[in-house]
Coordinates of C-alpha atoms in Angstrom, one line a residue:
M1 CA -17.3 -17.3 11.8
G2 CA -15.3 -16.7 15.0
I3 CA -12.0 -14.8 15.1
S4 CA -9.1 -16.8 16.2
T5 CA -6.4 -15.6 18.6
D6 CA -3.9 -15.4 15.8
N7 CA -6.3 -13.3 13.7
V8 CA -6.8 -10.9 16.7
N9 CA -3.0 -10.5 17.1
G10 CA -2.6 -9.9 13.4
L11 CA -5.5 -7.4 13.6
L12 CA -3.9 -5.3 16.4
L13 CA -0.5 -5.3 14.7
A14 CA -2.0 -4.3 11.4
I15 CA -3.9 -1.3 13.0
S16 CA -0.7 0.0 14.7
S17 CA 1.2 -0.5 11.4
S18 CA -1.3 1.7 9.6
I19 CA -0.9 4.5 12.1
F20 CA 2.8 4.6 11.6
I21 CA 2.8 4.1 7.9
G22 CA 0.1 6.7 7.3
S23 CA 2.1 9.3 9.3
S24 CA 5.3 8.4 7.5
F25 CA 3.8 9.5 4.1
I26 CA 3.4 13.0 5.4
I27 CA 6.8 13.2 7.2
K28 CA 8.6 11.8 4.1
K29 CA 6.7 14.3 1.8
K30 CA 7.8 17.1 4.0
G31 CA 11.4 16.0 3.6
L32 CA 11.0 15.6 -0.2
K33 CA 9.5 19.1 -0.5
R34 CA 12.5 20.6 1.4
A35 CA 14.9 18.7 -0.8
G36 CA 13.1 19.9 -3.9
N37 CA 13.6 23.5 -2.8
T38 CA 17.4 23.1 -2.5
G39 CA 18.2 21.0 -5.5
H40 CA 16.9 18.2 -7.7
G41 CA 13.9 16.4 -6.4
A42 CA 13.2 12.7 -6.5
A43 CA 10.9 13.1 -9.4
A44 CA 13.8 14.5 -11.5
G45 CA 16.1 11.7 -10.5
G46 CA 17.8 13.5 -7.7
H47 CA 18.6 12.0 -4.3
G48 CA 18.9 15.2 -2.3
Y49 CA 16.2 13.9 0.1
L50 CA 18.8 11.6 1.6
L51 CA 20.3 14.6 3.3
E52 CA 17.0 15.7 4.8
P53 CA 16.4 14.7 8.4
W54 CA 12.6 14.8 7.9
W55 CA 12.9 12.2 5.2
W56 CA 14.9 9.9 7.4
I57 CA 12.4 10.4 10.3
G58 CA 9.7 9.4 7.9
M59 CA 11.6 6.4 6.8
L60 CA 12.1 5.3 10.4
T61 CA 8.4 5.8 11.1
M62 CA 7.6 3.7 8.0
I63 CA 10.1 1.0 9.1
V64 CA 8.4 0.7 12.5
G65 CA 5.1 0.4 10.7
E66 CA 6.4 -2.2 8.3
I67 CA 7.9 -4.2 11.2
A68 CA 4.4 -4.3 12.8
N69 CA 2.9 -5.2 9.4
F70 CA 5.6 -7.8 8.9
A71 CA 4.6 -9.4 12.3
A72 CA 0.9 -9.2 11.4
Y73 CA 1.4 -11.3 8.3
A74 CA 3.0 -14.1 10.4
F75 CA -0.3 -14.4 12.4
A76 CA -3.1 -13.6 10.0
P77 CA -3.9 -14.1 6.3
A78 CA -3.2 -11.4 3.8
I79 CA -6.9 -11.0 3.1
L80 CA -7.4 -9.8 6.7
V81 CA -4.2 -7.8 7.2
T82 CA -3.9 -5.9 3.8
P83 CA -7.3 -4.2 3.8
L84 CA -6.5 -2.6 7.1
G85 CA -4.1 -0.4 5.2
A86 CA -7.2 1.8 4.7
L87 CA -6.5 3.3 8.1
S88 CA -3.2 4.7 6.7
I89 CA -5.3 6.5 4.1
I90 CA -7.2 8.3 6.9
F91 CA -4.0 9.3 8.7
S92 CA -2.1 10.4 5.6
A93 CA -5.0 12.3 4.1
V94 CA -6.0 14.1 7.3
L95 CA -2.4 15.0 8.2
A96 CA -1.8 16.2 4.6
H97 CA -4.8 18.5 5.0
F98 CA -3.5 20.1 8.2
I99 CA 0.3 19.9 7.8
L100 CA 1.0 20.1 4.1
K101 CA -2.1 22.2 3.3
E102 CA -3.2 19.7 0.7
R103 CA -6.9 20.4 1.0
L104 CA -9.1 17.4 1.5
H105 CA -12.7 18.1 0.4
I106 CA -15.7 16.8 2.3
F107 CA -16.3 14.2 -0.5
G108 CA -12.7 13.1 0.0
M109 CA -13.4 12.5 3.6
L110 CA -16.5 10.5 2.6
G111 CA -14.2 8.5 0.3
C112 CA -11.9 7.7 3.2
L113 CA -14.9 6.6 5.3
L114 CA -16.0 4.3 2.5
C115 CA -12.6 2.7 2.4
V116 CA -12.7 2.0 6.1
V117 CA -16.3 0.5 5.9
G118 CA -15.2 -1.7 3.0
S119 CA -12.1 -2.8 4.9
T120 CA -14.2 -3.6 8.0
T121 CA -16.5 -5.8 5.9
I122 CA -13.5 -7.8 4.6
V123 CA -12.0 -8.2 8.1
L124 CA -15.3 -9.5 9.5
H125 CA -15.4 -12.2 6.9
A126 CA -11.7 -13.0 6.6
P127 CA -10.6 -16.7 6.7
H128 CA -8.5 -18.2 9.4
E129 CA -4.8 -18.4 9.0
R130 CA -3.5 -21.5 7.2
N131 CA -1.7 -24.0 9.5
I132 CA 1.9 -24.1 8.3
H133 CA 4.6 -26.1 10.1
S134 CA 7.6 -25.4 8.0
V135 CA 8.9 -22.8 5.5
K136 CA 9.2 -25.7 3.1
E137 CA 5.4 -25.8 2.9
V138 CA 5.4 -22.1 1.9
W139 CA 8.0 -22.8 -0.8
E140 CA 5.9 -25.6 -2.2
L141 CA 2.9 -23.2 -2.4
A142 CA 5.1 -20.6 -4.1
T143 CA 6.4 -23.0 -6.7
E144 CA 3.1 -24.3 -7.8
P145 CA 2.3 -23.6 -11.5
A146 CA -0.5 -21.1 -10.9
F147 CA 1.7 -18.9 -8.7
L148 CA 4.7 -19.2 -11.0
V149 CA 2.4 -17.9 -13.8
Y150 CA 1.4 -15.0 -11.6
I151 CA 5.1 -14.2 -10.9
S152 CA 5.9 -14.2 -14.6
I153 CA 3.1 -11.8 -15.4
V154 CA 4.2 -9.4 -12.6
V155 CA 7.8 -9.4 -13.8
I156 CA 6.8 -8.7 -17.4
L157 CA 4.4 -5.9 -16.5
V158 CA 6.9 -4.2 -14.1
S159 CA 9.6 -4.4 -16.8
V160 CA 7.3 -2.8 -19.4
L161 CA 6.3 -0.1 -17.0
I162 CA 9.9 0.7 -16.0
F163 CA 11.6 0.7 -19.4
R164 CA 8.8 1.9 -21.6
Y165 CA 6.3 3.9 -19.7
V166 CA 8.3 5.6 -16.9
P167 CA 10.4 7.7 -19.3
R168 CA 7.3 8.8 -21.2
Y169 CA 4.4 9.1 -18.7
G170 CA 6.0 8.9 -15.2
Q171 CA 5.7 12.7 -14.6
T172 CA 2.1 12.9 -15.8
H173 CA 0.4 9.6 -15.0
M174 CA 0.5 8.6 -11.4
I175 CA -0.6 5.0 -12.3
V176 CA 2.8 4.3 -13.7
Y177 CA 4.8 4.7 -10.5
I178 CA 2.1 3.3 -8.3
G179 CA 1.6 0.3 -10.7
I180 CA 5.2 -0.7 -10.2
C181 CA 5.0 -0.4 -6.4
S182 CA 1.7 -2.3 -6.2
L183 CA 2.7 -5.2 -8.5
M184 CA 6.0 -5.7 -6.7
G185 CA 4.3 -5.2 -3.4
S186 CA 2.2 -8.3 -3.9
L187 CA 5.3 -10.4 -4.3
T188 CA 6.9 -8.6 -1.3
V189 CA 3.9 -9.5 0.9
M190 CA 4.0 -13.2 0.0
S191 CA 7.8 -13.3 0.8
V192 CA 7.3 -11.2 4.0
K193 CA 4.6 -13.7 5.1
A194 CA 7.1 -16.6 4.4
V195 CA 9.9 -14.9 6.4
G196 CA 7.4 -14.0 9.1
I197 CA 6.3 -17.6 9.4
A198 CA 9.9 -18.7 9.5
L199 CA 10.7 -16.3 12.4
K200 CA 7.5 -17.3 14.2
L201 CA 8.4 -21.0 14.0
S202 CA 12.0 -20.4 14.8
F203 CA 11.0 -18.5 18.0
E204 CA 8.8 -21.5 18.9
G205 CA 11.9 -23.8 18.7
A206 CA 11.9 -25.0 15.1
N207 CA 14.8 -23.2 13.4
Q208 CA 13.7 -22.4 9.8
F209 CA 16.9 -20.5 8.8
K210 CA 18.7 -23.7 8.2
Y211 CA 16.7 -24.0 5.0
F212 CA 17.8 -22.2 1.8
Q213 CA 14.2 -21.3 1.0
T214 CA 14.1 -18.9 3.9
W215 CA 17.0 -17.0 2.6
I216 CA 15.6 -16.8 -0.9
F217 CA 12.4 -15.3 0.5
T218 CA 14.5 -12.8 2.5
L219 CA 16.4 -11.7 -0.6
V220 CA 13.1 -11.3 -2.5
V221 CA 11.8 -9.1 0.3
I222 CA 14.9 -6.8 0.2
G223 CA 15.0 -6.5 -3.6
C224 CA 11.3 -5.8 -3.9
C225 CA 11.3 -3.2 -1.0
L226 CA 14.2 -1.3 -2.6
L227 CA 12.4 -1.1 -5.9
Q228 CA 9.1 0.0 -4.2
I229 CA 10.8 2.7 -2.1
N230 CA 12.4 4.2 -5.2
Y231 CA 9.2 4.5 -7.2
L232 CA 7.0 5.5 -4.2
N233 CA 9.4 8.4 -3.6
K234 CA 8.9 9.5 -7.2
A235 CA 5.1 9.3 -6.8
L236 CA 5.1 11.2 -3.6
D237 CA 7.4 13.9 -5.0
T238 CA 5.2 14.4 -8.1
F239 CA 1.6 14.0 -7.1
N240 CA -0.8 14.9 -4.3
T241 CA -0.2 12.8 -1.2
A242 CA -4.0 12.7 -0.4
V243 CA -4.4 10.9 -3.8
V244 CA -1.2 8.8 -3.9
S245 CA -1.9 7.1 -0.6
P246 CA -5.4 5.8 -1.4
V247 CA -4.7 4.8 -5.0
Y248 CA -1.6 3.0 -3.9
Y249 CA -3.5 1.3 -1.2
V250 CA -6.3 0.0 -3.6
M251 CA -3.9 -1.2 -6.2
F252 CA -1.6 -2.8 -3.7
T253 CA -4.5 -4.5 -1.9
T254 CA -5.9 -5.8 -5.1
F255 CA -2.8 -7.4 -6.3
T256 CA -1.9 -8.7 -2.8
I257 CA -5.3 -10.4 -2.4
I258 CA -5.0 -11.9 -5.9
A259 CA -1.5 -13.2 -5.0
S260 CA -2.7 -14.6 -1.6
V261 CA -5.7 -16.3 -3.1
I262 CA -3.5 -18.0 -5.7
M263 CA -0.6 -18.9 -3.4
F264 CA -2.3 -19.7 -0.1
K265 CA -5.7 -20.6 -1.5
D266 CA -7.4 -18.5 1.1
W267 CA -10.9 -18.9 -0.4
D268 CA -10.8 -22.7 -0.4
T269 CA -12.1 -22.9 3.2
Q270 CA -14.8 -20.3 2.7
N271 CA -18.4 -20.5 1.4
A272 CA -19.9 -18.4 -1.4
S273 CA -21.5 -16.0 1.1
Q274 CA -18.2 -15.1 2.8
I275 CA -16.4 -14.6 -0.5
A276 CA -19.3 -12.4 -1.7
S277 CA -19.1 -10.3 1.4
E278 CA -15.4 -9.8 1.0
L279 CA -15.9 -8.8 -2.7
C280 CA -18.6 -6.3 -1.7
G281 CA -16.3 -4.9 0.9
F282 CA -13.6 -4.5 -1.7
V283 CA -16.0 -2.8 -4.1
T284 CA -16.8 -0.3 -1.3
I285 CA -13.1 0.4 -0.9
L286 CA -12.8 1.0 -4.7
S287 CA -15.8 3.3 -4.6
G288 CA -14.3 5.3 -1.8
T289 CA -11.0 5.7 -3.5
F290 CA -12.7 6.7 -6.8
L291 CA -14.7 9.4 -4.9
L292 CA -11.5 10.7 -3.3
H293 CA -9.6 10.8 -6.5
K294 CA -12.4 12.5 -8.6
T295 CA -13.0 15.2 -5.9
K296 CA -9.4 15.9 -4.9
D297 CA -9.4 19.4 -6.5
M298 CA -12.9 20.5 -5.6
G299 CA -12.8 23.7 -3.7
S300 CA -9.1 24.3 -4.3
K301 CA -9.4 26.5 -7.4
P302 CA -9.2 30.3 -7.0
E303 CA -12.4 32.1 -6.5
T304 CA -11.8 34.9 -9.0
P305 CA -13.3 33.1 -12.0
Y306 CA -16.5 32.7 -10.0
E307 CA -17.5 36.1 -8.9
S308 CA -20.1 36.6 -6.2
P309 CA -23.4 38.3 -7.1
N310 CA -22.4 41.3 -4.9
R311 CA -19.1 41.8 -6.7
A312 CA -20.7 41.4 -10.1
S313 CA -23.3 44.0 -9.2
N314 CA -20.6 46.4 -8.1
L315 CA -18.6 45.9 -11.3
S316 CA -21.7 46.6 -13.4
H317 CA -22.2 50.0 -11.7
S318 CA -18.6 51.1 -11.9

């Protein structure tokens, strides 16, 4: 299956996006840590990070990455663009190791590598972008029964997480914050893709901003992004960046692919072999993330409980 010009453009934009976004995790975390040392951190409900230059630099870096990501969705299907977020795992995990001193074990590095291998497999078998000539076509896809059911499920799950589980388990279970970000993220991507297509068609001469559907998609993007930023800040301020980044990536990718398959019917033009390859690639990503998560603390514990033979021998003769 050849790669179209639009897919290549989307690929390049997605790679540059991952570089900026991966770096932004570390820069923002540095600002959050500084804010936590001077007052209430984001995890405790404080907003002192808004006075930290490092946090704003991180936000600007993330905005640049998101703009590139935004443009990528206008050219390529979500199944191709979203998995490339694995590169942001590499950048954030490695930078966290050297800058934030959050040690990344060798098995964590292997986990990152598996994420990249899985993403590459998905990219090589990604479908071509669907030909859309008006934002009204996207609106019709978004208002089909199957996708409306998906939206309803997401809204219910996010509401339960925010009002029931955040107060009880937000500080101890990373999955609560990341679950909110990932579920809303899937709706964000679908709306971003709609607005991106509207911009692309408008630049080509067919103004799409005269349709109310374009503005509805724009409002959804803004609302979902604000919610994601809030809970992602809480996750970063509470848990290890080297773990938050890949787990968020996997959950976000999972829900985004599901949403894209339901809304844009990406798999309708593919055969069983291509779909199976994409699923195998995704399982590889999950395996890499699981390995990174389970080995995040290996080698970071103090050495005193595990005395060397020489020290034990010295103590026995003292």
